[in-house]
Amino acid sequence: MSIAADVPVPSPSMPTVSSPQLVARLRAHLDGPFGPVRDHCRGLDPVTFGPPPEPLPTEEHRARVTAQLTALAEQPYAADGFPPQQGGTARYAQAVAAFEMLGHTDLSLFVKAGVQWGLFGGAVSLLGTRRHDHLVPLITSGELQGCFAMTETGHGSDVQSLLTTATLDPATDEIVVHTPEPAARKDYIGNAARDGRLAAVFAQLIVAGESHGVHCVLVPIRETDGTTAAGVTVEDCGAKLGLGGVDNGRLSFDHVRVPLTNLLGRYGDIDDTGTYSSPIDNPGRRFFTMLGTLVRGRISVAGGAGAAARSALAVTTRYAAGRRQFAAPGADVETTVLDYRTYQRRLLPRIATAYALQVAQHELVTAMDDVLSGRASSEQDQRRLETRAAGIKVLTTRHATDTIHECRELCGGAGYLWANRLAALKADTDIFTTFEGDNTVLLQLVAKSLLAEYQATFGDLDTLGIVRFGARLVGGTVIERSSARGIVQRLVDAAPGREEDVTFGIRGTQLRLLREREEHLLEGLARRLRRATAPDADAFAVFNATQDHLVEAAAAHVERIVAESFAASVEECADRQAKEVLARVCDLHLLATIERHKAWYLEHDRLSPARTKALTALVNEICAELRPLATDLVDAFGIPDGLLTTEMSGTA
Amino acid sequence: MSIAADVPVPSPSMPTVSSPQLVARLRAHLDGPFGPVRDHCRGLDPVTFGPPPEPLPTEEHRARVTAQLTALAEQPYAADGFPPQQGGTARYAQAVAAFEMLGHTDLSLFVKAGVQWGLFGGAVSLLGTRRHDHLVPLITSGELQGCFAMTETGHGSDVQSLLTTATLDPATDEIVVHTPEPAARKDYIGNAARDGRLAAVFAQLIVAGESHGVHCVLVPIRETDGTTAAGVTVEDCGAKLGLGGVDNGRLSFDHVRVPLTNLLGRYGDIDDTGTYSSPIDNPGRRFFTMLGTLVRGRISVAGGAGAAARSALAVTTRYAAGRRQFAAPGADVETTVLDYRTYQRRLLPRIATAYALQVAQHELVTAMDDVLSGRASSEQDQRRLETRAAGIKVLTTRHATDTIHECRELCGGAGYLWANRLAALKADTDIFTTFEGDNTVLLQLVAKSLLAEYQATFGDLDTLGIVRFGARLVGGTVIERSSARGIVQRLVDAAPGREEDVTFGIRGTQLRLLREREEHLLEGLARRLRRATAPDADAFAVFNATQDHLVEAAAAHVERIVAESFAASVEECADRQAKEVLARVCDLHLLATIERHKAWYLEHDRLSPARTKALTALVNEICAELRPLATDLVDAFGIPDGLLTTEMSGTA
């Protein structure tokens, strides 16, 4: 089969030239349900909230960001993130969508606001009880600044093993917070080095000699005059690769006493008699439930990473559309760099992926709103949200790091200059791949969730059971479908079956290929993990031997979810012109994703060598087809011009 | 065939535990012919030459680096890079090897020294005539600081199209240097914003109305008191992503007059009668010959990138060997992160590649020494050196960017802190992928060179001719063999032929697989470019359609060269214990490279799906096998401890 067979017949309504109308229509699609709040954010003064025009000395940058946070507190976004009984408006999705737009400003402000309202405010709001509600308005207004003191020097990913202790002293009804050893020091804590007055400290709660696992206690770390509180040691983490405006610090506690009421006791409290009780008996389940309430932070990080990647793509595409280098033989003018195939290949699939991730992010934020508002309240809803959030966070932060670096390279020396923003975008977002959950650890969390049903019945399954389980896996009992399952299933069902030759231009075929990969990887993983049940098996050795497989399966799952979300959104697009373009962008994202995994498809006999070669040719062709619309595609991101002022040398 | 068939029988002399003896032996191998000069550099005071402990304000950092350069001028390295008639010692290889070691200090110093001695000094030394020899000792001592003013705002990669003019005024025997338009402004010029007094300016030389193409003219840009020279405009490029200690600036010239003798006239001079003459008649050949003399800069950038990657690998491996996270079920202590498979997979193949690139770099430096000293003086020698330099520069700078980022992620928050060096290594070396030649452009240069014989006879070839040419390509007429061709050929010949099943443990088979890929890619490329000869063919369209193929072929070529160099060096290693370990490291580098391209091998029916799966399993196995030696492998880099002081939290 030739490539021609794969190329859908061009529609007469497919735009081939740039137009403001197209930009507006694409933007409407990308803004999705959050158009009003995104437009509101677009109106923020870029001088007040934008990045510093040059790198500032640490203390100046920190002071600038603190002032920006105060200015931001006058906007409605922070209050949107809290329920009415805490003085908020319970517009959770709007709060996160607005926060995502902050990703186009100085990312130090994005992180500082995330620490203050998302993490610190989120802990008080979601782990606290009625007695803590009065604090939330002070947090929303910025009057009370705080820290989220979870990570320790010795434990980042493994939160359950934190070493800090919070011990009840029944004699005084106080909790004694203590750092028993250097590895227990709270590390990399945002807002700690300069501004935070109150810290939400995660520690092992000990009552009458018994540990009840990790809980959160509010500990004052500074007096109102800014001096460090007694018993608290604050160190400054000093300079970092990026995020210079965030005052990360280290906190140690020497038997610091706080009232019992400072325990954020929603999931485990101590009564007047000094007795501990929890609505969740199982300590493991309690721990993961507490952690699960903090899912918003991970979702926000994904949003900020996506925004930063879009900023980089917009800067670079505008540069590439104006930059010329080398004249073709016989040509009067030099060639625009965006006309070169290698340039297109490096830039356009990443723009397509940015579209897909934007749509997936909005779907994620909507799912989060359902859970936080109580519309979806089952444990399964909560678990699925956590899994989805972890997965999207991994994919989007990977995409951001990869894309921003590629954009820097595509702009050469101009991309290295501070004035053109790529430098700061790169340095600031690098840490996104490892904070709010290391990406490799998060993928294991995703895989664990996918295998949850398997694990629940793990001990009892014989070989036959495993085979049956495998069958169920394919049938979709375990594999989560995206919310657009109906549309996607219709597309897949309409595509030719596996036994027929693959035609890449058919959406259902594209989606089927991604599904098949995920399912096969998960089935294989389940089979391999079965070995851990053998009587003489070293459980760690079995796990470790499959770790690379596990991580790959998880990533395949998230890629499939993102692809389905995007494909469904294109199907639902009501504007005919935008739909044509979006369909092409969707083709590019899906096919480039499949192409990236072509070794797998060949290895597993899902695609023939002739077909994978045709795939590469087709991706090239779609890049060339979308090239005239490249600037429209990035203009549709709707990033305020005031935030993208560039000094891109060589542009027309 | 099972994986077991691929695994060579472990030798009883293969070390399985760390030892200082092993480190010393591996270091001797890595130091190769440059042990003495590398040891000399290891003795430099780390306090004087090391990176600043925290990011400094721009002017402070610049002043620090200028002072470091002055201190460095007291060492013999700079003089090593020049011939005796210019006051040097003509130890070219030693100069570049020493310069590479500077890559372990502050990379701003590395770049500043490279601008002063490599680029500026190199231009005067290699493009100048006897009348410029007296300048070189002043440059060596640092008394005369200078700039290499080649890149313009409008032209970076396309140097031949520079717009700055250098016009002879025969009335006064002066050359008038002029910036005719904003795009002709010299941009990103190191040493321009603060320290440079003399600039080597590349400009179109115009004599009596006729342009002779790009030549280099010395133009004073600052008076001895530091004020800007008349007619010269200096702008500061401002802050950058990294390399804060390098004073990059922009230079514009308003009809600046310099004596005729300021023309660096080795490849094109003007006599007393105002007549231009050149030893090279063809202007294109002249241009490329002039540019070719500057190959040392590209080689040095590769060296610095390799050093930076080794610094990152050393920091990270030491961290990973001490960091523990998550306890295995039933275990008393938590697992060392280096024991996790995903961690090993991310770290160890990159260490193996660092070994391969170090060996290839030394071979490249030796080849450069042969050319600069005149021992290898044919045009073919020169061209091969340029091709090799371009290719190694691409591979090493890619490796550095990829590795340093991966290391940052592997260290989590600790890797983000300035104190642990990864932040600076990342920011400073990012630009290495695009300066001294954009990597994508350089790969095209490599491909062009590989196709040179083809192109020379391009117009005359009919289909049969192409087929014959293709055959010669496979036979090795065009494809350059590494200098270790004899050893490599013997290994390849000893391996089973293509028709037999692939056994990955056989070195000759590994090398044959890399050769086959290169040859097939080149053959296909030649066939596709043939279309450009069709009478109605759009030459640019044909070129552009093959651009991705061309870049892939070039990279495959360089990967093969690097692999062969490393394999040959292992064969030649006289120390039995070191040889065992190096052979395993070489297996890992080669097999991980083949694995990265497994889609290609499957697509071209060179490996079966069963074999590529076995390949992945084998790479995993070798990682686990080398894990106990991981710290020895990076200790063998021989990076002075004073330059790697870390505050890696969580290390034991």
CSV table of C-alpha atoms in Angstrom, one decimal, chain B residues 489-624:
chain,number,residue,atom,x,y,z
B,489,GLN,CA,38.1,-5.1,10.2
B,490,ARG,CA,39.5,-8.1,11.9
B,491,LEU,CA,36.8,-8.1,14.5
B,492,VAL,CA,34.1,-7.8,11.8
B,493,ASP,CA,35.6,-10.5,9.7
B,494,ALA,CA,35.7,-12.8,12.7
B,495,ALA,CA,32.0,-12.4,13.3
B,496,PRO,CA,29.4,-14.7,11.7
B,497,GLY,CA,28.0,-13.4,8.4
B,498,ARG,CA,24.8,-11.6,7.9
B,499,GLU,CA,22.9,-14.7,6.9
B,500,GLU,CA,23.5,-16.2,10.3
B,501,ASP,CA,21.6,-15.4,13.4
B,502,VAL,CA,22.8,-12.4,15.3
B,503,THR,CA,24.7,-13.0,18.5
B,504,PHE,CA,25.0,-9.7,20.3
B,505,GLY,CA,27.9,-10.7,22.5
B,506,ILE,CA,30.3,-10.8,19.6
B,507,ARG,CA,32.1,-7.5,19.1
B,508,GLY,CA,32.4,-7.9,15.4
B,509,THR,CA,28.6,-8.5,15.1
B,510,GLN,CA,27.9,-5.3,17.1
B,511,LEU,CA,30.2,-3.3,14.8
B,512,ARG,CA,28.8,-4.9,11.7
B,513,LEU,CA,25.3,-3.9,12.7
B,514,LEU,CA,26.4,-0.2,13.0
B,515,ARG,CA,28.2,-0.4,9.6
B,516,GLU,CA,25.2,-1.9,7.9
B,517,ARG,CA,23.0,0.8,9.1
B,518,GLU,CA,25.3,3.6,7.9
B,519,GLU,CA,25.9,2.0,4.5
B,520,HIS,CA,22.2,1.4,3.9
B,521,LEU,CA,21.3,5.0,4.9
B,522,LEU,CA,24.0,6.4,2.6
B,523,GLU,CA,23.1,4.2,-0.3
B,524,GLY,CA,19.4,5.2,0.0
B,525,LEU,CA,20.4,8.8,0.3
B,526,ALA,CA,22.5,8.7,-2.9
B,527,ARG,CA,19.6,7.1,-4.8
B,528,ARG,CA,17.2,9.7,-3.6
B,529,LEU,CA,19.4,12.7,-4.5
B,530,ARG,CA,19.8,11.3,-8.0
B,531,ARG,CA,16.3,12.6,-8.6
B,532,ALA,CA,17.8,16.1,-8.4
B,533,THR,CA,19.4,15.4,-11.8
B,534,ALA,CA,16.1,15.0,-13.6
B,535,PRO,CA,15.7,17.9,-16.0
B,536,ASP,CA,12.5,19.1,-14.4
B,537,ALA,CA,13.5,18.5,-10.8
B,538,ASP,CA,13.3,21.3,-8.3
B,539,ALA,CA,16.7,20.9,-6.7
B,540,PHE,CA,15.7,22.5,-3.4
B,541,ALA,CA,12.6,20.4,-3.2
B,542,VAL,CA,14.6,17.2,-3.7
B,543,PHE,CA,17.1,18.3,-1.1
B,544,ASN,CA,14.5,19.3,1.4
B,545,ALA,CA,12.5,16.1,1.0
B,546,THR,CA,15.6,14.1,1.9
B,547,GLN,CA,16.9,16.4,4.6
B,548,ASP,CA,15.7,14.1,7.5
B,549,HIS,CA,17.3,11.1,5.8
B,550,LEU,CA,20.5,13.0,5.2
B,551,VAL,CA,20.8,14.0,8.9
B,552,GLU,CA,20.1,10.5,10.0
B,553,ALA,CA,22.8,9.1,7.7
B,554,ALA,CA,25.3,11.5,9.0
B,555,ALA,CA,24.6,10.7,12.6
B,556,ALA,CA,24.8,7.0,11.8
B,557,HIS,CA,28.2,7.6,10.2
B,558,VAL,CA,29.5,9.4,13.3
B,559,GLU,CA,28.1,6.8,15.7
B,560,ARG,CA,29.9,4.1,13.7
B,561,ILE,CA,33.2,6.0,13.8
B,562,VAL,CA,32.9,6.5,17.6
B,563,ALA,CA,32.0,2.9,18.1
B,564,GLU,CA,35.0,1.6,16.1
B,565,SER,CA,37.4,3.9,17.9
B,566,PHE,CA,36.2,2.7,21.3
B,567,ALA,CA,36.2,-1.0,20.3
B,568,ALA,CA,39.7,-0.7,18.8
B,569,SER,CA,41.1,1.0,22.0
B,570,VAL,CA,39.6,-1.8,24.1
B,571,GLU,CA,41.3,-4.4,21.9
B,572,GLU,CA,44.6,-2.5,22.3
B,573,CYS,CA,44.3,-2.2,26.1
B,574,ALA,CA,47.4,-3.9,27.6
B,575,ASP,CA,46.0,-4.1,31.2
B,576,ARG,CA,44.1,-7.4,31.5
B,577,GLN,CA,41.8,-6.3,34.3
B,578,ALA,CA,41.0,-2.9,32.8
B,579,LYS,CA,40.4,-4.6,29.5
B,580,GLU,CA,37.7,-6.9,30.9
B,581,VAL,CA,35.8,-4.0,32.3
B,582,LEU,CA,36.3,-1.8,29.3
B,583,ALA,CA,35.0,-4.6,27.1
B,584,ARG,CA,31.8,-4.7,29.1
B,585,VAL,CA,31.5,-0.9,28.9
B,586,CYS,CA,32.0,-1.1,25.2
B,587,ASP,CA,29.3,-3.8,24.9
B,588,LEU,CA,27.0,-1.5,26.8
B,589,HIS,CA,27.7,1.5,24.6
B,590,LEU,CA,27.4,-0.4,21.3
B,591,LEU,CA,24.4,-2.4,22.3
B,592,ALA,CA,22.5,0.6,23.7
B,593,THR,CA,23.2,2.4,20.5
B,594,ILE,CA,21.9,-0.4,18.4
B,595,GLU,CA,18.9,-0.7,20.7
B,596,ARG,CA,18.1,3.0,20.2
B,597,HIS,CA,17.9,2.3,16.5
B,598,LYS,CA,16.0,-1.0,16.8
B,599,ALA,CA,13.1,0.4,14.8
B,600,TRP,CA,15.5,0.8,11.9
B,601,TYR,CA,16.9,-2.7,12.2
B,602,LEU,CA,13.4,-4.2,12.4
B,603,GLU,CA,12.2,-2.0,9.5
B,604,HIS,CA,15.1,-3.2,7.3
B,605,ASP,CA,14.9,-6.8,8.3
B,606,ARG,CA,18.3,-6.8,9.9
B,607,LEU,CA,17.1,-8.0,13.3
B,608,SER,CA,14.1,-10.2,14.1
B,609,PRO,CA,11.6,-9.1,16.7
B,610,ALA,CA,12.8,-12.0,18.9
B,611,ARG,CA,16.4,-10.6,18.6
B,612,THR,CA,15.5,-7.0,19.4
B,613,LYS,CA,13.6,-8.2,22.5
B,614,ALA,CA,16.7,-10.2,23.5
B,615,LEU,CA,18.8,-7.1,22.9
B,616,THR,CA,16.8,-5.0,25.4
B,617,ALA,CA,17.1,-7.8,28.0
B,618,LEU,CA,20.8,-8.0,27.4
B,619,VAL,CA,21.3,-4.3,27.9
B,620,ASN,CA,19.4,-4.5,31.2
B,621,GLU,CA,21.7,-7.4,32.2
B,622,ILE,CA,24.9,-5.6,31.4
B,623,CYS,CA,23.7,-2.5,33.4
B,624,ALA,CA,23.2,-4.8,36.4
